[in-house]
XYZ file of C-alpha atoms in Angstrom:
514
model
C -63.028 -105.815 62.991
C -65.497 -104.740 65.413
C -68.483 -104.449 62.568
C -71.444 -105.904 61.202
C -70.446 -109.561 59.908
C -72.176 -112.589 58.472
C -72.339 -115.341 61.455
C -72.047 -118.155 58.339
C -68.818 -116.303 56.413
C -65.828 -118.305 56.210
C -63.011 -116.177 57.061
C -59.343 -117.122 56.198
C -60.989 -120.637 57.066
C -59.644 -120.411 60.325
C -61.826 -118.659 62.597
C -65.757 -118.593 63.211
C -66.677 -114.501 63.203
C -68.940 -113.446 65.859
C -72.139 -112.185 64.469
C -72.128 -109.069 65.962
C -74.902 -107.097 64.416
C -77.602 -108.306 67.703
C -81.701 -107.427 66.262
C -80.102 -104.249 64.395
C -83.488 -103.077 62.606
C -82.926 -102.080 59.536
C -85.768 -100.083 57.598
C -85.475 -101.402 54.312
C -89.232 -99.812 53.324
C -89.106 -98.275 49.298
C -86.269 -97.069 47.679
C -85.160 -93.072 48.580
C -85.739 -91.477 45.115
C -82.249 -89.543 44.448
C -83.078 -86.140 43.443
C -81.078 -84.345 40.737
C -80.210 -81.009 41.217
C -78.177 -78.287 39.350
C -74.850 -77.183 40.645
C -75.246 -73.777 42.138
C -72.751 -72.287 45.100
C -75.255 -70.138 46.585
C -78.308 -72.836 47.396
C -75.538 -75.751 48.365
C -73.022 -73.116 49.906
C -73.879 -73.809 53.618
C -76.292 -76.131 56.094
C -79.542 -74.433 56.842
C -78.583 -75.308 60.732
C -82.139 -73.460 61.796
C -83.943 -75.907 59.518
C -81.838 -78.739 59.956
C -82.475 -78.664 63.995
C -86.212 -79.972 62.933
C -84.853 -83.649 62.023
C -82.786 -85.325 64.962
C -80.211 -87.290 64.136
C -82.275 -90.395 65.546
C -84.890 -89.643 63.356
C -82.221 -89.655 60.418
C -80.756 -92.609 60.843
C -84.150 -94.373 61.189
C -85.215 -92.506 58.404
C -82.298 -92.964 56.164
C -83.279 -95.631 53.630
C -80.638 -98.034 52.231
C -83.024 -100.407 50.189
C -82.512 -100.242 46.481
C -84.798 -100.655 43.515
C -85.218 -104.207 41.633
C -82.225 -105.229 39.350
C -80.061 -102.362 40.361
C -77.028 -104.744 38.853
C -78.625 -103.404 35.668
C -78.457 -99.695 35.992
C -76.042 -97.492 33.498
C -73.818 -94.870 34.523
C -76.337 -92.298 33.779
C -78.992 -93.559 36.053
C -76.387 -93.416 39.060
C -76.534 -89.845 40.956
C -74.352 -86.657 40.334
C -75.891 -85.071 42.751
C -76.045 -85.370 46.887
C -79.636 -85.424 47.287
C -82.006 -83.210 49.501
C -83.471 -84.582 52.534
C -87.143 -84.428 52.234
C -87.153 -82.947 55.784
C -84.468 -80.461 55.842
C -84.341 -79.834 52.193
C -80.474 -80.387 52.040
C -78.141 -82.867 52.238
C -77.740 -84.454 55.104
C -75.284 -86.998 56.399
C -78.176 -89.623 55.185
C -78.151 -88.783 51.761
C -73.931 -88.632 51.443
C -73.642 -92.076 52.660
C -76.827 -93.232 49.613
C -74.493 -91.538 47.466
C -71.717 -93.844 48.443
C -73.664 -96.529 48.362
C -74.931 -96.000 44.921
C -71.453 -95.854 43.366
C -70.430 -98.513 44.787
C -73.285 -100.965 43.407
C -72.815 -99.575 40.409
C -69.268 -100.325 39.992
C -69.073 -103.714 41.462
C -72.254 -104.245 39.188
C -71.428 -106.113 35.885
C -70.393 -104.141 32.547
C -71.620 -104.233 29.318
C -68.068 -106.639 28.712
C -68.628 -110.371 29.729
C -66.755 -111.135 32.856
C -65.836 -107.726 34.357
C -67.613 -105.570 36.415
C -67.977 -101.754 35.827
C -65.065 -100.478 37.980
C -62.902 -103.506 35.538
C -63.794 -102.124 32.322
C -61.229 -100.034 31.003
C -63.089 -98.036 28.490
C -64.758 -96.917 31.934
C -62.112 -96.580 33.793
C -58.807 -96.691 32.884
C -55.417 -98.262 34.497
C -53.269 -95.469 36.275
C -50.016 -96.313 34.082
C -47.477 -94.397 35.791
C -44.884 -92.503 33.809
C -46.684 -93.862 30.833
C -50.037 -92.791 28.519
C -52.607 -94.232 30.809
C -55.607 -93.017 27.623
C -54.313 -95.164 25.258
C -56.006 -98.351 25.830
C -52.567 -100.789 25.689
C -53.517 -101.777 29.055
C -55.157 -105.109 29.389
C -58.629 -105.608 31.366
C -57.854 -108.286 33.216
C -55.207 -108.298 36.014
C -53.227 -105.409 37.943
C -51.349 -104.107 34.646
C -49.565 -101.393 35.979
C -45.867 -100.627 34.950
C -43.490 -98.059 35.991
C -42.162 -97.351 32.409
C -42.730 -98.397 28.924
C -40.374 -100.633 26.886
C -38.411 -98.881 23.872
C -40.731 -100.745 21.417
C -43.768 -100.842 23.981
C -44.010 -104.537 22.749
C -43.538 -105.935 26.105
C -45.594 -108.089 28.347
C -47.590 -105.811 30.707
C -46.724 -106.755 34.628
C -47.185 -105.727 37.828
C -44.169 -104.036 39.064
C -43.226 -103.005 42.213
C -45.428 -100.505 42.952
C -45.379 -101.249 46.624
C -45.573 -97.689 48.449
C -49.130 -96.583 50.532
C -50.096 -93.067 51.911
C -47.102 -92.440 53.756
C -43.834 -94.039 52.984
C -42.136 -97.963 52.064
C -44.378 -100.944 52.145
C -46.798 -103.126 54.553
C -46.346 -107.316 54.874
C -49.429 -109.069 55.633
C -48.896 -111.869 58.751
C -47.434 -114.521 55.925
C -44.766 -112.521 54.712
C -46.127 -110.681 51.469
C -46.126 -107.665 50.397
C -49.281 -105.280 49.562
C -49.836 -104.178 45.865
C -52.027 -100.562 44.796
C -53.830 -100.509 41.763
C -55.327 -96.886 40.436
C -57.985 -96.671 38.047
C -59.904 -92.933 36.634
C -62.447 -92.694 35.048
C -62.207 -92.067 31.140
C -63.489 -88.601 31.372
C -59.986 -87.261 32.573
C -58.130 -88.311 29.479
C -59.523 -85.140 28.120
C -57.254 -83.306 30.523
C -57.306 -80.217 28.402
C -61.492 -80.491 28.753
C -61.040 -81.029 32.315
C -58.839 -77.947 32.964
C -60.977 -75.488 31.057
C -63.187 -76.083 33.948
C -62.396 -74.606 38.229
C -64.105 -78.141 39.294
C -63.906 -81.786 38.155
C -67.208 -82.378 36.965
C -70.003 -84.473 38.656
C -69.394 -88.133 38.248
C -65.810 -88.283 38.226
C -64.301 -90.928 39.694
C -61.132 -92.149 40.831
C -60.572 -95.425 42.514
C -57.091 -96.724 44.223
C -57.262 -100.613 45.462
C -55.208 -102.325 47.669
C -54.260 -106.264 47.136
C -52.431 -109.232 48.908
C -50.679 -111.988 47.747
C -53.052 -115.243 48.659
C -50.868 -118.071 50.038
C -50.917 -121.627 48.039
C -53.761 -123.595 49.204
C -55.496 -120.687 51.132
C -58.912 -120.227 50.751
C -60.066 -117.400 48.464
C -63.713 -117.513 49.123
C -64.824 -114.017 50.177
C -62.021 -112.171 48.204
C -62.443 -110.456 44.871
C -59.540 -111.921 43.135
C -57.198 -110.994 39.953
C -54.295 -112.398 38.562
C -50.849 -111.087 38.009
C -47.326 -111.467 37.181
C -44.522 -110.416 39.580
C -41.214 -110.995 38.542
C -41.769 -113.002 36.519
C -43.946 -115.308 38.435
C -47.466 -115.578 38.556
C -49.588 -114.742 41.358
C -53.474 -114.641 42.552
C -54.302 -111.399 44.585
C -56.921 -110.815 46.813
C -58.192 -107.588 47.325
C -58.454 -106.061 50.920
C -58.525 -102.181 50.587
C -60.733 -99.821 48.330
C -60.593 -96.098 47.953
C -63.630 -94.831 45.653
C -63.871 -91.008 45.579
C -66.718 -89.424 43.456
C -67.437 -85.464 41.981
C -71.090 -84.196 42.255
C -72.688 -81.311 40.674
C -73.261 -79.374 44.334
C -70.322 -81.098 46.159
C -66.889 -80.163 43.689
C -64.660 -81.415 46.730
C -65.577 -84.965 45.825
C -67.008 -87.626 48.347
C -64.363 -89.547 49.940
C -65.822 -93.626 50.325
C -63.485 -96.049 51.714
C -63.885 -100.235 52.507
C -62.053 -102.596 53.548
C -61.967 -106.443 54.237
C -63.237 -107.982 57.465
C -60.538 -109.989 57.940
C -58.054 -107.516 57.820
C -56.622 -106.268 61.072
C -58.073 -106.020 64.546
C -59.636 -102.669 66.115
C -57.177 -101.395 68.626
C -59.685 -100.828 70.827
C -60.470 -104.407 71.042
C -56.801 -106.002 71.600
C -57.218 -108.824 74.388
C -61.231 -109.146 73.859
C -60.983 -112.936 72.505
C -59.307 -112.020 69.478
C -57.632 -114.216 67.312
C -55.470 -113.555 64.347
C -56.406 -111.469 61.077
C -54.373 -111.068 58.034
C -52.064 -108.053 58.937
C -52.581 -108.843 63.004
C -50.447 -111.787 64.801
C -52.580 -113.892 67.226
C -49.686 -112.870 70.132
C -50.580 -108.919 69.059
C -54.311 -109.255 68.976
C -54.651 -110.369 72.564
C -52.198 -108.232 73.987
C -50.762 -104.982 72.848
C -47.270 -105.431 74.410
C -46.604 -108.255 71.986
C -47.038 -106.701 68.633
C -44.391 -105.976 66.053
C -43.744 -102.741 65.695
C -47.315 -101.722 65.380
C -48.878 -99.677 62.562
C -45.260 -99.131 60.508
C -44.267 -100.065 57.159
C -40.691 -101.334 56.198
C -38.938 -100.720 53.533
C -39.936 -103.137 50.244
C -37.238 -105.380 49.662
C -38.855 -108.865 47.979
C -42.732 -109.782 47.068
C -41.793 -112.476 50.304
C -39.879 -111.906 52.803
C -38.029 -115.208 54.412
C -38.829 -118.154 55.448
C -39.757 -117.194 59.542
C -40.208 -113.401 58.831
C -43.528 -111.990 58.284
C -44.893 -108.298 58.357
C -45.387 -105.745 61.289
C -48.660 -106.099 63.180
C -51.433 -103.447 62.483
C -54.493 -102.546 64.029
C -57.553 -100.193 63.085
C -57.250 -96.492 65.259
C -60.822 -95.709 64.175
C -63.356 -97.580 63.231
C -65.717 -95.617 61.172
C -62.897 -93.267 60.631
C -64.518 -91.339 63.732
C -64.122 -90.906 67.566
C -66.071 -93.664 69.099
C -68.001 -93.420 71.989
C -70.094 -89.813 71.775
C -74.008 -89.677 71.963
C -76.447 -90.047 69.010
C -77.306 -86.698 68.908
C -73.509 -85.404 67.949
C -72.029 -85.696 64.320
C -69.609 -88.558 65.599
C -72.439 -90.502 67.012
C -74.472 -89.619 63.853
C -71.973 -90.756 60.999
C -71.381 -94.331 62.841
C -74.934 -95.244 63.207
C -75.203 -94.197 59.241
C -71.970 -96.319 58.634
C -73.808 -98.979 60.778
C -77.180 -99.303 59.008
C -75.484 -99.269 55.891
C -72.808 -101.923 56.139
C -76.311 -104.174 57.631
C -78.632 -102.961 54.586
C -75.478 -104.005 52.040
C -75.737 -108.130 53.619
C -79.491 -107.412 52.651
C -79.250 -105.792 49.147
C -76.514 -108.671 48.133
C -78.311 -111.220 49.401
C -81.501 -110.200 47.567
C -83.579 -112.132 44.710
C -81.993 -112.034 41.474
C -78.619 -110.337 42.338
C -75.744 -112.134 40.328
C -73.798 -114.417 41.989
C -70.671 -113.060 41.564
C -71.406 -110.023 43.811
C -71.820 -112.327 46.676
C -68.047 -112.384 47.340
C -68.706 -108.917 47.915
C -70.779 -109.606 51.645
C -66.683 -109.908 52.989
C -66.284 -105.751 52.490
C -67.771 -102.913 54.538
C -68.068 -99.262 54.828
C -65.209 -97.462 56.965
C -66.924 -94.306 55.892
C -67.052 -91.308 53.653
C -65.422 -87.611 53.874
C -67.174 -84.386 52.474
C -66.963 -80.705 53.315
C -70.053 -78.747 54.735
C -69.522 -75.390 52.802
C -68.093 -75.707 49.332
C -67.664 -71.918 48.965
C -64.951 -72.632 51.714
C -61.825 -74.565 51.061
C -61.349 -78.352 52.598
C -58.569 -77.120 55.209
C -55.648 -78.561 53.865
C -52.879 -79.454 56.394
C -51.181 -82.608 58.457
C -53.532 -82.780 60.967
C -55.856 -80.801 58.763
C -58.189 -78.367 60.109
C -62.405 -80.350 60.058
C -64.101 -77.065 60.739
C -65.630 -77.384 57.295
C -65.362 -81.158 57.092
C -68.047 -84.056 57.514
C -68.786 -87.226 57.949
C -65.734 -89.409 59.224
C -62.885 -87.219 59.962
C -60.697 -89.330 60.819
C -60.966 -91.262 57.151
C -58.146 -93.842 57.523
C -57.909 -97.141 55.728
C -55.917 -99.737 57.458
C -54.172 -100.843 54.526
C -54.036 -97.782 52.672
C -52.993 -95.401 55.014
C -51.560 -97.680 57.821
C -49.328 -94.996 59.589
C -51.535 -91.925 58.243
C -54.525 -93.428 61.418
C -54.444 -90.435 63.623
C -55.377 -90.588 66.891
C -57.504 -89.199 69.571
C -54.878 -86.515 70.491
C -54.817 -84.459 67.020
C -57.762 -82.312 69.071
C -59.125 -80.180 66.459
C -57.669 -81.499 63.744
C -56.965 -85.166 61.713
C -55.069 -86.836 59.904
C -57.407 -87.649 56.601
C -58.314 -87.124 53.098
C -58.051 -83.773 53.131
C -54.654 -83.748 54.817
C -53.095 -84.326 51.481
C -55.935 -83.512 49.242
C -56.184 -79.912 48.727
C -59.881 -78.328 48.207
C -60.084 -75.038 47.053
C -63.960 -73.601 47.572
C -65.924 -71.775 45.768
C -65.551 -68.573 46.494
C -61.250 -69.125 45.953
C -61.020 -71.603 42.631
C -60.931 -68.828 40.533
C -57.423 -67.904 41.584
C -56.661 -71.726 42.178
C -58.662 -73.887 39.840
C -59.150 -78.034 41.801
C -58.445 -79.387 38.355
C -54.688 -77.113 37.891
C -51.303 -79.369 37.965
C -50.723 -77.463 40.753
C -53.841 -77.440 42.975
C -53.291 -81.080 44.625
C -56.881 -81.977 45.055
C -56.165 -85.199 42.580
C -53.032 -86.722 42.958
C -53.965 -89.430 40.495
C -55.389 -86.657 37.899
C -52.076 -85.087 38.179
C -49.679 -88.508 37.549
C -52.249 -89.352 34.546
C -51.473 -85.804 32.696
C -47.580 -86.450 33.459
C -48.102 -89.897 31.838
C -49.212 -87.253 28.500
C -45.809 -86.225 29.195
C -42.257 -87.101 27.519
C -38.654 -87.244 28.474
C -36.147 -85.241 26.898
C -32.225 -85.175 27.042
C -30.741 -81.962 28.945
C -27.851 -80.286 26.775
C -25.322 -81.116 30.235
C -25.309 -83.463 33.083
C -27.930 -82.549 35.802
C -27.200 -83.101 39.430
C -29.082 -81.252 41.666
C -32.159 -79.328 41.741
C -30.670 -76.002 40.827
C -29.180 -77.681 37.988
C -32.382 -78.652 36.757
C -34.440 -75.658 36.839
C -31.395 -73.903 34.967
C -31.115 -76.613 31.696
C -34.864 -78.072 31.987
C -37.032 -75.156 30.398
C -34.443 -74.664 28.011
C -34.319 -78.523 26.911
C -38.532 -78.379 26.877
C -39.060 -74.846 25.074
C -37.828 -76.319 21.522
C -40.343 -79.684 21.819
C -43.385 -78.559 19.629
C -46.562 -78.922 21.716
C -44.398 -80.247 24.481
C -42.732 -77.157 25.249
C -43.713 -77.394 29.525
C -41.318 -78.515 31.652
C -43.261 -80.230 34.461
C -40.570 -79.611 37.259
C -38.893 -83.542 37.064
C -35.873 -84.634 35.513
C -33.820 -87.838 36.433
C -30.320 -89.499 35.715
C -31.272 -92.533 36.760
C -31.217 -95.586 33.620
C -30.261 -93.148 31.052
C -26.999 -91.927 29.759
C -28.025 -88.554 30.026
C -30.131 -86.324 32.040
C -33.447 -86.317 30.849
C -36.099 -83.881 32.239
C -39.993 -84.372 31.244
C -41.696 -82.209 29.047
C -45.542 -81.371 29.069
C -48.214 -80.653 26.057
C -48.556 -76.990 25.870
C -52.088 -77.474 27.222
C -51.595 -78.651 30.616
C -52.327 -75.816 33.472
């Protein structure tokens, strides 16, 4: 990947990495206070562009400080920002102060908890397991491992496994070069069990967090230096995973639409743009496809999941990164494209810093392997995010062409979309300000959080239909009437299913969910 790397790193073991950050100066001078400010539409609703024009974006980046104060690893929750922060300049956010936002979150989850062992993002009194189709606030879920099931056991005495939970952003499954398949792991924050709480408000509120992480199988006798690593059982059989893909997305006060952070591993796939430029092979890139484009295997598509490993002599389809940066490459620094990937830049060189620094434990060095792709926001947040496949950026910031390469693998974009992407906000629906009154972000029905929406259907239960249901008509006939006798689960959430049962059952919501 065509970013800032440590010359030393041992990658896959296999390859030296070119050190490709040449005499980038980084100001690391003292830490960028992060100022807290109250939520309030009217001050945050738009950038001040008059005042704005006084700070160049040169002058940001050089400005922008990515330092951080001693023993950050230390900090609680409640010293890490809800708020974006005001430039000191402009006297609003600025593209700067997003990306110290991201940055914050992240050290503080990868930072370690107050329970031996695991770090913050681990801890599931923090942050919760997405159990799907089951009660993700109940705390059955273990700490350790990918512990995510599909369904519950009659007695719910069974061992807790990773199942197949295989499919990305898009559709089916990816294979990395050895033949494996790619695992997803969800996690919330603990706040959204109260999903009644939640839903009494338009807007999640600051310092919610949802996380979704990708993870490959690590091949006997590979190397797993430079991978954060977790253990778990698949089919059966027991497995170490390696994680290569990380989603964090993050609620403050004066920005409801949540920041959108991704990273990703460095040895992960090559940059399109770079095919035939020395390249060697990467996990989810063949040698043959990294030096020439004509060779790859069908490039950038999943397959359909059919085993954890695929055969003996079959491995996955090649994939490459569209955007690095999740932006148009190639513009001046004085545009918003030229702008968010010097930010992306500096920070990605400030994190080998900040890890490497005196004191830090040394169980975040393993982080060094992951960078910044970049982060998604909206400018106006009386003003929805522009919802739509390519969605609309007028209102959005930062990179808008958010993909990650093993998240989103065939949801990349590409240069042709024009005025519009394919990113966060193609699937995640903001609803500004000035609207969420008639379409509250934190309703069933608003989309913003997908994962917010499969946790309350987790609250839900499933209930036999009075007659066999096989189609949808069917189902919107006999489900209300099979949910409207179930005290406090009288809300039929629209599903129903004849699939492992001996009747139809459809699923029934608490009363309380909106």
């Amino acid at each position: 990947m065509r970013k800032i790397i440590l010359a030393k790193m041992n990658v896959r073991g296999k390859r030296a990495r070119l050190w490709l950050a040449k005499q980038i100066a980084v100001c690391l001078v003292t830490s960028f206070v992060i100022a807290q400010s109250a939520y309030s539409p009217t001050l945050w609703a738009a950038e001040p562009s008059a005042v704005a024009a006084s700070l160049s974006n040169a002058d940001q980046v050089k400005n922008c400080d990515f330092s951080q104060a001693a023993n950050w690893w230390q900090r609680s929750v409640t010293q890490v920002p809800g708020s974006i922060a005001s430039n000191p300049v402009t006297g609003s956010p600025e593209f700067c102060e997003f990306y110290q936002f991201a940055q914050d979150w992240f050290l503080y989850l990868i930072s370690p908890s107050a329970k031996p062992g695991l770090a913050n993002w681990q801890d599931q009194a923090q942050y919760p397991v997405l159990e799907i189709g089951a009660n993700s606030c109940d705390g059955a879920t273990k700490d350790r491992g990918l512990s995510i099931r599909t369904a519950k056991t009659i007695d719910d005495t069974g061992a807790i496994i990773l199942p197949e939970r295989t499919d990305q952003a898009g559709a089916h499954a990816i294979y990395d070069q050895a033949g494996n398949v790619v695992f997803y792991e969800i996690r919330l924050s603990h706040n959204l069990c109260d999903y009644a709480a939640i839903q009494s408000e338009p807007n999640f509120p600051a310092k919610t967090v949802e996380m979704k992480m990708a993870w490959r199988v690590m091949k006997p006798n590979e190397s797993t230096d430079g991978f954060v690593l977790s253990d778990a059982t698949i089919d059966g059989v027991d497995y170490t995973l390696g994680m290569i893909g990380w989603h964090i997305v993050v609620a403050a006060d004066n920005h409801p639409e949540m920041v959108w952070i991704t990273l990703d591993h460095q040895a992960n796939a090559v940059d399109c743009a770079d095919m035939a430029k020395g390249q060697s092979a990467y996990d989810f890139t063949s040698e043959a496809c990294a030096v020439d484009a004509t060779a790859c295997q069908k490039l950038n598509e999943s397959q359909p999941f059919t085993t954890v490993s695929l055969p003996s002599g079959q491995r996955g389809n090649d994939i490459c990164q569209e955007f690095p940066y999740g932006t148009v490459e190639g513009d001046p620094i004085d545009t918003r494209n030229g702008l968010n990937i010097a930010l992306i830049e500096k920070l990605n060189a400030a994190q080998q810093t900040v890890l490497a620094g005196a004191g830090v434990p040394a169980s975040l060095d393993v982080w060094k392997s992951y960078e910044f792709n970049g982060a998604l926001w909206v400018s106006d947040i009386s003003k929805g995010s522009g919802s739509s496949s390519p969605a609309s950026t007028t209102n959005q910031r930062g990179s808008l062409e958010l993909a990650n390469v093993v998240l989103e693998t065939t949801f990349q974009g590409s240069a042709a979309n024009g005025g519009g992407a394919l990113n966060c906000f193609g699937c995640h629906n903001y609803n500004g300000t000035a609207n969420v009154a008639n379409q509250p972000n934190t309703s069933f029905a608003a989309h913003l959080s997908h994962s917010f929406d499969d946790m309350i259907l987790g609250q839900c239960k499933d209930v036999a239909s009075a007659t066999l249901i096989n189609n949808q008509a069917q189902a919107d006939a006999a489900c209300p009437t099979a949910c409207a006798p179930q005290a406090g689960f009288s809300k039929w959430n629209g599903q129903w299913t004849n699939k492992g049962v001996p009747m139809t059952v459809c699923g029934c919501c608490p009363d309380s969910v909106k």
